[in-house]
PDB file of C-alpha atoms in Angstrom:
ATOM      1  CA  UNK A   1     149.079  26.000  32.947  1.00 48.00           C
ATOM      2  CA  UNK A   2     145.331  25.916  33.282  1.00 49.00           C
ATOM      3  CA  UNK A   3     143.968  26.300  36.738  1.00 52.00           C
ATOM      4  CA  UNK A   4     141.893  23.332  37.912  1.00 51.00           C
ATOM      5  CA  UNK A   5     138.855  24.002  40.041  1.00 54.00           C
ATOM      6  CA  UNK A   6     137.344  21.094  41.954  1.00 53.00           C
ATOM      7  CA  UNK A   7     133.572  20.932  42.226  1.00 54.00           C
ATOM      8  CA  UNK A   8     132.547  20.208  45.816  1.00 49.00           C
ATOM      9  CA  UNK A   9     129.198  18.530  46.501  1.00 52.00           C
ATOM     10  CA  UNK A  10     126.903  20.509  48.795  1.00 48.00           C
ATOM     11  CA  UNK A  11     126.662  17.653  51.312  1.00 49.00           C
ATOM     12  CA  UNK A  12     130.429  17.808  51.813  1.00 47.00           C
ATOM     13  CA  UNK A  13     130.544  21.576  52.480  1.00 47.00           C
ATOM     14  CA  UNK A  14     130.712  22.567  56.096  1.00 45.00           C
ATOM     15  CA  UNK A  15     130.145  26.361  56.529  1.00 45.00           C
ATOM     16  CA  UNK A  16     129.041  26.417  60.171  1.00 47.00           C
ATOM     17  CA  UNK A  17     130.519  29.223  62.265  1.00 44.00           C
ATOM     18  CA  UNK A  18     131.113  26.846  65.188  1.00 47.00           C
ATOM     19  CA  UNK A  19     133.596  24.759  63.112  1.00 44.00           C
ATOM     20  CA  UNK A  20     137.218  25.740  62.955  1.00 46.00           C
ATOM     21  CA  UNK A  21     138.001  24.092  59.641  1.00 46.00           C
ATOM     22  CA  UNK A  22     136.363  23.136  56.335  1.00 43.00           C
ATOM     23  CA  UNK A  23     137.059  19.679  54.927  1.00 46.00           C
ATOM     24  CA  UNK A  24     137.041  18.861  51.233  1.00 42.00           C
ATOM     25  CA  UNK A  25     136.089  15.435  49.901  1.00 46.00           C
ATOM     26  CA  UNK A  26     139.173  13.385  49.254  1.00 49.00           C
ATOM     27  CA  UNK A  27     141.529  16.034  50.559  1.00 49.00           C
ATOM     28  CA  UNK A  28     142.903  15.721  54.079  1.00 46.00           C
ATOM     29  CA  UNK A  29     144.085  19.325  54.035  1.00 46.00           C
ATOM     30  CA  UNK A  30     142.355  21.749  56.371  1.00 46.00           C
ATOM     31  CA  UNK A  31     141.940  25.488  56.019  1.00 45.00           C
ATOM     32  CA  UNK A  32     141.942  27.547  59.229  1.00 50.00           C
ATOM     33  CA  UNK A  33     139.085  30.010  59.530  1.00 43.00           C
ATOM     34  CA  UNK A  34     141.366  32.696  60.835  1.00 46.00           C
ATOM     35  CA  UNK A  35     142.560  33.122  57.270  1.00 49.00           C
ATOM     36  CA  UNK A  36     139.080  33.423  55.829  1.00 43.00           C
ATOM     37  CA  UNK A  37     136.252  35.919  55.835  1.00 43.00           C
ATOM     38  CA  UNK A  38     134.085  33.472  57.807  1.00 41.00           C
ATOM     39  CA  UNK A  39     136.231  33.949  60.907  1.00 47.00           C
ATOM     40  CA  UNK A  40     135.775  37.725  60.624  1.00 42.00           C
ATOM     41  CA  UNK A  41     132.006  37.412  60.373  1.00 44.00           C
ATOM     42  CA  UNK A  42     131.942  34.952  63.235  1.00 47.00           C
ATOM     43  CA  UNK A  43     133.853  37.320  65.506  1.00 49.00           C
ATOM     44  CA  UNK A  44     131.622  40.214  64.505  1.00 47.00           C
ATOM     45  CA  UNK A  45     128.499  38.207  65.340  1.00 44.00           C
ATOM     46  CA  UNK A  46     129.879  36.914  68.610  1.00 50.00           C
ATOM     47  CA  UNK A  47     131.462  40.163  69.870  1.00 48.00           C
ATOM     48  CA  UNK A  48     129.424  43.126  68.691  1.00 45.00           C
ATOM     49  CA  UNK A  49     125.845  41.999  68.986  1.00 44.00           C
ATOM     50  CA  UNK A  50     125.691  41.720  72.838  1.00 46.00           C
ATOM     51  CA  UNK A  51     127.450  45.099  73.296  1.00 42.00           C
ATOM     52  CA  UNK A  52     125.109  46.871  70.963  1.00 46.00           C
ATOM     53  CA  UNK A  53     122.085  45.395  72.695  1.00 41.00           C
ATOM     54  CA  UNK A  54     123.331  46.390  76.146  1.00 51.00           C
ATOM     55  CA  UNK A  55     123.999  49.920  74.867  1.00 50.00           C
ATOM     56  CA  UNK A  56     120.447  50.338  73.629  1.00 50.00           C
ATOM     57  CA  UNK A  57     119.092  49.215  76.980  1.00 53.00           C
ATOM     58  CA  UNK A  58     121.393  51.634  78.789  1.00 53.00           C
ATOM     59  CA  UNK A  59     120.272  54.552  76.634  1.00 53.00           C
ATOM     60  CA  UNK A  60     116.622  53.695  77.119  1.00 54.00           C
ATOM     61  CA  UNK A  61     117.141  53.497  80.866  1.00 53.00           C
ATOM     62  CA  UNK A  62     118.864  56.883  80.952  1.00 54.00           C
ATOM     63  CA  UNK A  63     116.006  58.426  78.912  1.00 54.00           C
ATOM     64  CA  UNK A  64     113.384  56.962  81.180  1.00 54.00           C
ATOM     65  CA  UNK A  65     115.262  58.146  84.233  1.00 54.00           C
ATOM     66  CA  UNK A  66     115.575  61.623  82.744  1.00 52.00           C
ATOM     67  CA  UNK A  67     111.835  61.757  81.937  1.00 55.00           C
ATOM     68  CA  UNK A  68     111.057  60.560  85.449  1.00 53.00           C
ATOM     69  CA  UNK A  69     113.191  63.241  86.999  1.00 59.00           C
ATOM     70  CA  UNK A  70     111.649  65.857  84.737  1.00 63.00           C
ATOM     71  CA  UNK A  71     108.130  64.858  85.691  1.00 83.00           C
ATOM     72  CA  UNK A  72     109.050  64.962  89.401  1.00 85.00           C
ATOM     73  CA  UNK A  73     110.513  68.456  89.018  1.00 86.00           C
ATOM     74  CA  UNK A  74     107.398  69.661  87.136  1.00 87.00           C
ATOM     75  CA  UNK A  75     105.092  68.300  89.818  1.00 91.00           C
ATOM     76  CA  UNK A  76     107.165  69.932  92.511  1.00 94.00           C
ATOM     77  CA  UNK A  77     107.083  73.273  90.642  1.00 95.00           C
ATOM     78  CA  UNK A  78     103.275  73.340  90.349  1.00 95.00           C
ATOM     79  CA  UNK A  79     102.622  72.119  93.883  1.00 95.00           C
ATOM     80  CA  UNK A  80     104.941  74.823  95.230  1.00 95.00           C
ATOM     81  CA  UNK A  81     103.150  77.505  93.205  1.00 96.00           C
ATOM     82  CA  UNK A  82      99.702  76.301  94.336  1.00 96.00           C
ATOM     83  CA  UNK A  83     100.781  76.644  97.946  1.00 96.00           C
ATOM     84  CA  UNK A  84     102.438  80.043  97.446  1.00 96.00           C
ATOM     85  CA  UNK A  85      99.363  81.382  95.719  1.00 96.00           C
ATOM     86  CA  UNK A  86      97.067  80.131  98.461  1.00 95.00           C
ATOM     87  CA  UNK A  87      99.216  81.617 101.193  1.00 95.00           C
ATOM     88  CA  UNK A  88      99.430  84.990  99.439  1.00 95.00           C
ATOM     89  CA  UNK A  89      95.668  85.204  98.853  1.00 95.00           C
ATOM     90  CA  UNK A  90      94.883  84.309 102.471  1.00 94.00           C
ATOM     91  CA  UNK A  91      96.914  87.216 103.890  1.00 92.00           C
ATOM     92  CA  UNK A  92      94.894  90.432 104.354  1.00 93.00           C
ATOM     93  CA  UNK A  93      94.502  93.447 106.588  1.00 94.00           C
ATOM     94  CA  UNK A  94      91.515  95.219 108.074  1.00 95.00           C
ATOM     95  CA  UNK A  95      91.806  98.012 105.449  1.00 95.00           C
ATOM     96  CA  UNK A  96      91.843  95.522 102.598  1.00 97.00           C
ATOM     97  CA  UNK A  97      88.888  93.609 104.106  1.00 97.00           C
ATOM     98  CA  UNK A  98      86.710  96.740 104.316  1.00 97.00           C
ATOM     99  CA  UNK A  99      87.509  97.820 100.770  1.00 97.00           C
ATOM    100  CA  UNK A 100      86.940  94.261  99.493  1.00 97.00           C
ATOM    101  CA  UNK A 101      83.523  94.087 101.214  1.00 97.00           C
ATOM    102  CA  UNK A 102      82.341  97.276  99.554  1.00 97.00           C
ATOM    103  CA  UNK A 103      83.647  96.175  96.188  1.00 97.00           C
ATOM    104  CA  UNK A 104      82.064  92.742  96.423  1.00 96.00           C
ATOM    105  CA  UNK A 105      78.689  94.201  97.450  1.00 95.00           C
ATOM    106  CA  UNK A 106      78.745  96.677  94.540  1.00 93.00           C
ATOM    107  CA  UNK A 107      79.570  93.997  91.993  1.00 92.00           C
ATOM    108  CA  UNK A 108      76.863  91.720  93.356  1.00 91.00           C
ATOM    109  CA  UNK A 109      74.233  94.451  93.050  1.00 89.00           C
ATOM    110  CA  UNK A 110      75.494  95.312  89.566  1.00 85.00           C
ATOM    111  CA  UNK A 111      74.979  91.739  88.441  1.00 81.00           C
ATOM    112  CA  UNK A 112      71.429  91.732  89.789  1.00 83.00           C
ATOM    113  CA  UNK A 113      70.528  95.180  88.342  1.00 77.00           C
ATOM    114  CA  UNK A 114      70.990  95.226  84.606  1.00 65.00           C
ATOM    115  CA  UNK A 115      70.151  98.927  84.048  1.00 62.00           C
ATOM    116  CA  UNK A 116      72.892 100.481  86.195  1.00 63.00           C
ATOM    117  CA  UNK A 117      75.123 101.231  83.185  1.00 69.00           C
ATOM    118  CA  UNK A 118      74.877 104.912  82.336  1.00 65.00           C
ATOM    119  CA  UNK A 119      76.918 105.022  79.126  1.00 65.00           C
ATOM    120  CA  UNK A 120      74.296 103.428  76.883  1.00 58.00           C
ATOM    121  CA  UNK A 121      76.354 100.347  76.054  1.00 58.00           C
ATOM    122  CA  UNK A 122      74.467  97.634  77.809  1.00 53.00           C
ATOM    123  CA  UNK A 123      76.165  94.291  78.596  1.00 49.00           C
ATOM    124  CA  UNK A 124      75.191  91.338  80.724  1.00 49.00           C
ATOM    125  CA  UNK A 125      76.749  92.833  83.833  1.00 49.00           C
ATOM    126  CA  UNK A 126      77.261  96.327  82.595  1.00 56.00           C
ATOM    127  CA  UNK A 127      80.430  97.754  81.125  1.00 82.00           C
ATOM    128  CA  UNK A 128      83.680  97.848  83.004  1.00 86.00           C
ATOM    129  CA  UNK A 129      83.986 101.662  82.997  1.00 88.00           C
ATOM    130  CA  UNK A 130      80.567 102.206  84.574  1.00 88.00           C
ATOM    131  CA  UNK A 131      81.248  99.463  87.090  1.00 91.00           C
ATOM    132  CA  UNK A 132      84.536 101.136  88.098  1.00 93.00           C
ATOM    133  CA  UNK A 133      82.727 104.468  88.489  1.00 92.00           C
ATOM    134  CA  UNK A 134      80.098 102.883  90.710  1.00 92.00           C
ATOM    135  CA  UNK A 135      82.662 101.127  92.896  1.00 95.00           C
ATOM    136  CA  UNK A 136      84.627 104.382  93.190  1.00 96.00           C
ATOM    137  CA  UNK A 137      81.489 106.269  94.208  1.00 95.00           C
ATOM    138  CA  UNK A 138      80.653 103.712  96.848  1.00 95.00           C
ATOM    139  CA  UNK A 139      84.157 103.892  98.265  1.00 96.00           C
ATOM    140  CA  UNK A 140      84.099 107.657  98.390  1.00 96.00           C
ATOM    141  CA  UNK A 141      80.717 107.605 100.110  1.00 96.00           C
ATOM    142  CA  UNK A 142      82.257 105.288 102.725  1.00 96.00           C
ATOM    143  CA  UNK A 143      84.992 107.811 103.410  1.00 95.00           C
ATOM    144  CA  UNK A 144      87.859 106.297 101.378  1.00 96.00           C
ATOM    145  CA  UNK A 145      90.135 108.254  99.101  1.00 95.00           C
ATOM    146  CA  UNK A 146      89.270 106.240  96.029  1.00 95.00           C
ATOM    147  CA  UNK A 147      89.897 107.159  92.427  1.00 95.00           C
ATOM    148  CA  UNK A 148      90.093 105.713  88.921  1.00 96.00           C
ATOM    149  CA  UNK A 149      93.665 105.455  87.729  1.00 95.00           C
ATOM    150  CA  UNK A 150      95.049 105.252  84.206  1.00 94.00           C
ATOM    151  CA  UNK A 151      98.545 103.933  83.562  1.00 94.00           C
ATOM    152  CA  UNK A 152     100.286 104.458  80.251  1.00 92.00           C
ATOM    153  CA  UNK A 153     103.745 103.416  79.169  1.00 91.00           C
ATOM    154  CA  UNK A 154     105.899 103.553  76.088  1.00 90.00           C
ATOM    155  CA  UNK A 155     107.363 100.581  74.230  1.00 90.00           C
ATOM    156  CA  UNK A 156     110.845  99.335  75.121  1.00 87.00           C
ATOM    157  CA  UNK A 157     113.083  96.461  74.147  1.00 84.00           C
ATOM    158  CA  UNK A 158     111.221  94.109  76.464  1.00 82.00           C
ATOM    159  CA  UNK A 159     107.584  95.188  76.363  1.00 88.00           C
ATOM    160  CA  UNK A 160     105.267  96.937  73.903  1.00 91.00           C
ATOM    161  CA  UNK A 161     103.432 100.149  74.690  1.00 92.00           C
ATOM    162  CA  UNK A 162     100.043 100.049  76.338  1.00 92.00           C
ATOM    163  CA  UNK A 163      97.638 101.534  78.868  1.00 93.00           C
ATOM    164  CA  UNK A 164      95.357 100.246  81.602  1.00 94.00           C
ATOM    165  CA  UNK A 165      92.642 101.585  83.899  1.00 94.00           C
ATOM    166  CA  UNK A 166      91.939 100.369  87.423  1.00 96.00           C
ATOM    167  CA  UNK A 167      91.002 101.650  90.873  1.00 96.00           C
ATOM    168  CA  UNK A 168      93.078 102.484  93.907  1.00 95.00           C
ATOM    169  CA  UNK A 169      92.547 103.705  97.458  1.00 96.00           C
ATOM    170  CA  UNK A 170      95.103 105.716  99.343  1.00 94.00           C
ATOM    171  CA  UNK A 171      95.269 106.131 103.061  1.00 92.00           C
ATOM    172  CA  UNK A 172      97.772 107.798 105.314  1.00 87.00           C
ATOM    173  CA  UNK A 173      99.607 105.426 107.595  1.00 80.00           C
ATOM    174  CA  UNK A 174      99.808 106.030 111.310  1.00 77.00           C
ATOM    175  CA  UNK A 175     103.388 104.831 111.351  1.00 73.00           C
ATOM    176  CA  UNK A 176     106.371 106.164 109.414  1.00 72.00           C
ATOM    177  CA  UNK A 177     105.774 103.842 106.449  1.00 73.00           C
ATOM    178  CA  UNK A 178     104.169 106.633 104.497  1.00 82.00           C
ATOM    179  CA  UNK A 179     101.026 106.359 102.385  1.00 88.00           C
ATOM    180  CA  UNK A 180      99.270 103.024 101.998  1.00 93.00           C
ATOM    181  CA  UNK A 181      98.007 102.237  98.500  1.00 94.00           C
ATOM    182  CA  UNK A 182      95.433  99.513  97.823  1.00 96.00           C
ATOM    183  CA  UNK A 183      94.931  98.340  94.202  1.00 97.00           C
ATOM    184  CA  UNK A 184      91.482  97.265  92.976  1.00 97.00           C
ATOM    185  CA  UNK A 185      91.296  95.269  89.702  1.00 97.00           C
ATOM    186  CA  UNK A 186      87.820  94.179  88.736  1.00 95.00           C
ATOM    187  CA  UNK A 187      88.932  91.686  86.047  1.00 94.00           C
ATOM    188  CA  UNK A 188      91.943  90.202  87.821  1.00 96.00           C
ATOM    189  CA  UNK A 189      91.412  86.550  86.902  1.00 96.00           C
ATOM    190  CA  UNK A 190      90.716  87.379  83.261  1.00 94.00           C
ATOM    191  CA  UNK A 191      94.049  89.185  82.997  1.00 95.00           C
ATOM    192  CA  UNK A 192      95.932  85.888  83.387  1.00 96.00           C
ATOM    193  CA  UNK A 193      93.722  83.440  81.437  1.00 94.00           C
ATOM    194  CA  UNK A 194      95.281  81.825  78.348  1.00 93.00           C
ATOM    195  CA  UNK A 195      93.432  79.949  75.626  1.00 88.00           C
ATOM    196  CA  UNK A 196      96.006  77.203  75.058  1.00 89.00           C
ATOM    197  CA  UNK A 197      97.331  76.721  78.580  1.00 93.00           C
ATOM    198  CA  UNK A 198      97.939  73.327  80.132  1.00 94.00           C
ATOM    199  CA  UNK A 199      95.818  71.856  82.924  1.00 95.00           C
ATOM    200  CA  UNK A 200      98.316  72.731  85.671  1.00 95.00           C
ATOM    201  CA  UNK A 201      98.224  76.429  84.753  1.00 96.00           C
ATOM    202  CA  UNK A 202      94.412  76.473  84.428  1.00 96.00           C
ATOM    203  CA  UNK A 203      94.150  74.862  87.836  1.00 96.00           C
ATOM    204  CA  UNK A 204      96.297  77.662  89.287  1.00 96.00           C
ATOM    205  CA  UNK A 205      94.251  80.418  87.588  1.00 96.00           C
ATOM    206  CA  UNK A 206      90.969  78.957  88.879  1.00 96.00           C
ATOM    207  CA  UNK A 207      92.204  79.653  92.406  1.00 96.00           C
ATOM    208  CA  UNK A 208      92.329  83.382  91.679  1.00 96.00           C
ATOM    209  CA  UNK A 209      89.411  85.648  92.703  1.00 95.00           C
ATOM    210  CA  UNK A 210      87.420  87.331  90.006  1.00 94.00           C
ATOM    211  CA  UNK A 211      88.430  90.754  91.357  1.00 96.00           C
ATOM    212  CA  UNK A 212      91.519  91.700  93.357  1.00 97.00           C
ATOM    213  CA  UNK A 213      91.795  94.037  96.322  1.00 97.00           C
ATOM    214  CA  UNK A 214      95.237  94.276  97.927  1.00 96.00           C
ATOM    215  CA  UNK A 215      98.255  96.311  98.770  1.00 96.00           C
ATOM    216  CA  UNK A 216     101.180  96.851  96.400  1.00 94.00           C
ATOM    217  CA  UNK A 217     103.306  94.257  98.207  1.00 94.00           C
ATOM    218  CA  UNK A 218     100.623  91.589  97.829  1.00 96.00           C
ATOM    219  CA  UNK A 219     100.148  92.413  94.148  1.00 96.00           C
ATOM    220  CA  UNK A 220     103.884  92.155  93.516  1.00 96.00           C
ATOM    221  CA  UNK A 221     104.016  88.707  95.095  1.00 96.00           C
ATOM    222  CA  UNK A 222     101.058  87.491  93.031  1.00 97.00           C
ATOM    223  CA  UNK A 223     102.568  88.810  89.789  1.00 97.00           C
ATOM    224  CA  UNK A 224     105.788  86.965  90.446  1.00 96.00           C
ATOM    225  CA  UNK A 225     103.957  83.667  91.072  1.00 97.00           C
ATOM    226  CA  UNK A 226     101.569  83.949  88.112  1.00 97.00           C
ATOM    227  CA  UNK A 227     104.095  85.147  85.543  1.00 96.00           C
ATOM    228  CA  UNK A 228     106.527  82.429  86.539  1.00 96.00           C
ATOM    229  CA  UNK A 229     103.768  79.847  86.086  1.00 96.00           C
ATOM    230  CA  UNK A 230     102.859  81.309  82.704  1.00 95.00           C
ATOM    231  CA  UNK A 231     106.445  81.066  81.531  1.00 94.00           C
ATOM    232  CA  UNK A 232     106.642  77.435  82.725  1.00 94.00           C
ATOM    233  CA  UNK A 233     103.394  76.634  80.915  1.00 95.00           C
ATOM    234  CA  UNK A 234     104.585  78.068  77.626  1.00 94.00           C
ATOM    235  CA  UNK A 235     107.875  76.173  77.964  1.00 92.00           C
ATOM    236  CA  UNK A 236     106.040  72.854  78.506  1.00 92.00           C
ATOM    237  CA  UNK A 237     103.785  73.560  75.549  1.00 91.00           C
ATOM    238  CA  UNK A 238     106.833  74.550  73.439  1.00 91.00           C
ATOM    239  CA  UNK A 239     105.219  77.875  72.598  1.00 92.00           C
ATOM    240  CA  UNK A 240     106.523  81.399  72.500  1.00 90.00           C
ATOM    241  CA  UNK A 241     105.411  83.589  75.406  1.00 89.00           C
ATOM    242  CA  UNK A 242     103.662  86.735  74.204  1.00 89.00           C
ATOM    243  CA  UNK A 243     105.250  90.034  75.425  1.00 90.00           C
ATOM    244  CA  UNK A 244     101.986  91.132  77.054  1.00 90.00           C
ATOM    245  CA  UNK A 245     102.200  88.008  79.274  1.00 91.00           C
ATOM    246  CA  UNK A 246     105.648  88.783  80.638  1.00 92.00           C
ATOM    247  CA  UNK A 247     106.346  89.970  84.165  1.00 94.00           C
ATOM    248  CA  UNK A 248     107.446  93.524  83.241  1.00 93.00           C
ATOM    249  CA  UNK A 249     104.331  94.139  81.160  1.00 94.00           C
ATOM    250  CA  UNK A 250     102.091  93.024  83.994  1.00 94.00           C
ATOM    251  CA  UNK A 251     103.927  95.262  86.447  1.00 93.00           C
ATOM    252  CA  UNK A 252     103.477  98.210  84.051  1.00 93.00           C
ATOM    253  CA  UNK A 253      99.700  97.823  84.203  1.00 94.00           C
ATOM    254  CA  UNK A 254      99.362  98.613  87.910  1.00 94.00           C
ATOM    255  CA  UNK A 255     102.767  99.750  89.193  1.00 87.00           C
ATOM    256  CA  UNK A 256     104.015 102.258  86.639  1.00 81.00           C
ATOM    257  CA  UNK A 257     103.464 106.026  86.996  1.00 76.00           C
ATOM    258  CA  UNK A 258      99.778 106.610  86.396  1.00 82.00           C
ATOM    259  CA  UNK A 259      97.317 109.474  86.194  1.00 88.00           C
ATOM    260  CA  UNK A 260      94.909 109.545  89.110  1.00 89.00           C
ATOM    261  CA  UNK A 261      91.500 110.921  88.229  1.00 82.00           C
ATOM    262  CA  UNK A 262      90.525 112.740  91.429  1.00 60.00           C
ATOM    263  CA  UNK A 263      87.192 114.005  90.160  1.00 52.00           C
ATOM    264  CA  UNK A 264      84.142 112.254  91.579  1.00 51.00           C
ATOM    265  CA  UNK A 265      82.528 109.950  89.033  1.00 48.00           C
ATOM    266  CA  UNK A 266      78.964 110.857  88.031  1.00 45.00           C
ATOM    267  CA  UNK A 267      76.154 109.010  89.798  1.00 46.00           C
ATOM    268  CA  UNK A 268      74.677 106.160  87.776  1.00 44.00           C
ATOM    269  CA  UNK A 269      70.942 105.939  87.161  1.00 39.00           C
ATOM    270  CA  UNK A 270      70.482 102.551  88.760  1.00 42.00           C
ATOM    271  CA  UNK A 271      72.130 103.363  92.064  1.00 42.00           C
ATOM    272  CA  UNK A 272      71.123 106.979  92.581  1.00 41.00           C
ATOM    273  CA  UNK A 273      69.867 107.204  96.150  1.00 39.00           C
ATOM    274  CA  UNK A 274      69.054 110.926  96.137  1.00 42.00           C
ATOM    275  CA  UNK A 275      66.414 112.479  93.958  1.00 41.00           C
ATOM    276  CA  UNK A 276      67.705 115.150  91.634  1.00 43.00           C
ATOM    277  CA  UNK A 277      66.712 118.679  92.667  1.00 48.00           C
ATOM    278  CA  UNK A 278      64.932 120.669  89.984  1.00 47.00           C
ATOM    279  CA  UNK A 279      66.990 123.525  88.664  1.00 49.00           C
ATOM    280  CA  UNK A 280      65.749 126.693  87.057  1.00 49.00           C
ATOM    281  CA  UNK A 281      67.490 129.032  84.733  1.00 47.00           C
ATOM    282  CA  UNK A 282      67.254 132.811  85.174  1.00 48.00           C
ATOM    283  CA  UNK A 283      65.904 132.948  81.643  1.00 46.00           C
ATOM    284  CA  UNK A 284      62.738 131.112  82.703  1.00 45.00           C
ATOM    285  CA  UNK A 285      61.975 132.950  85.989  1.00 47.00           C
ATOM    286  CA  UNK A 286      58.865 135.148  85.982  1.00 50.00           C
ATOM    287  CA  UNK A 287      60.036 138.308  87.751  1.00 48.00           C
ATOM    288  CA  UNK A 288      56.482 139.595  88.138  1.00 49.00           C
ATOM    289  CA  UNK A 289      55.698 136.821  90.653  1.00 51.00           C
ATOM    290  CA  UNK A 290      58.744 137.547  92.757  1.00 52.00           C
ATOM    291  CA  UNK A 291      58.525 141.318  92.497  1.00 51.00           C
ATOM    292  CA  UNK A 292      54.862 142.376  92.140  1.00 55.00           C
ATOM    293  CA  UNK A 293      55.622 146.106  92.666  1.00 57.00           C
ATOM    294  CA  UNK A 294      58.161 146.171  89.913  1.00 52.00           C
ATOM    295  CA  UNK A 295      57.315 148.894  87.343  1.00 54.00           C
ATOM    296  CA  UNK A 296      58.289 148.204  83.805  1.00 55.00           C
ATOM    297  CA  UNK A 297      58.681 150.674  80.954  1.00 58.00           C
ATOM    298  CA  UNK A 298      57.668 149.544  77.552  1.00 53.00           C
ATOM    299  CA  UNK A 299      60.486 149.891  75.108  1.00 52.00           C
ATOM    300  CA  UNK A 300      59.884 149.709  71.402  1.00 55.00           C
ATOM    301  CA  UNK A 301      62.548 147.799  69.544  1.00 53.00           C
ATOM    302  CA  UNK A 302      63.322 149.298  66.159  1.00 50.00           C
TER     303      UNK A 302
END
């Protein structure tokens, strides 16, 4: 038996989701939407859309809250480090102040006098080696046990090998604390500058003095603050921290076993206060002037 299909005019079709039944022209029978695909689509539209929308809002809110908490933590980190750095730099002793005053005066005169460098390699403010020698000479003339130090270390799993030169002053303590050691680094700020650092880190570095004069304990505190800030900066920039920026490498520069050059540095030409005494060799002395009664026998050389 052939199947008969009735053609339904479009104006008699009711396909609205709000209706519960579809009526055919001339047929009183009704079809319940629960048995059709329209009911399924209606339930999907009514049930899932609001839930999905609320979920997106909730995720966005959590992300904004997380970003807000992260920014607050970052601001707290940098503000704390600014304060710690300022407090550490403000602490000083009479010994450190005297050494700092001599170092500052020497650097200032070196910047004004361009011909103080005695190695022949002229720079704007002279080379670092000649400047260290001049500072060391000034400290020794003031009665301090100053010397140029050279640290050298081998590579390990954490840091590469390297070497560094700086100045130190050692003084015996009146108490039972032992010997007091003061470190002098002429390029202290430059040691921590980074080309691609963020503004927070650069702001911290700008607070550093150009040169550092301080005891071992003060240097240790500064290294902890600055290396922690450098690590935070690289993390925020999503960059790898170079091994020569790490805390252990920085400690190795000034706090590892080093060779202390105890010999007095040569006087530089620009700061020489005493005139050089003329020296004469025995080969150039005329003995006849000193010993007029000296009789000489002529000897013929064959």
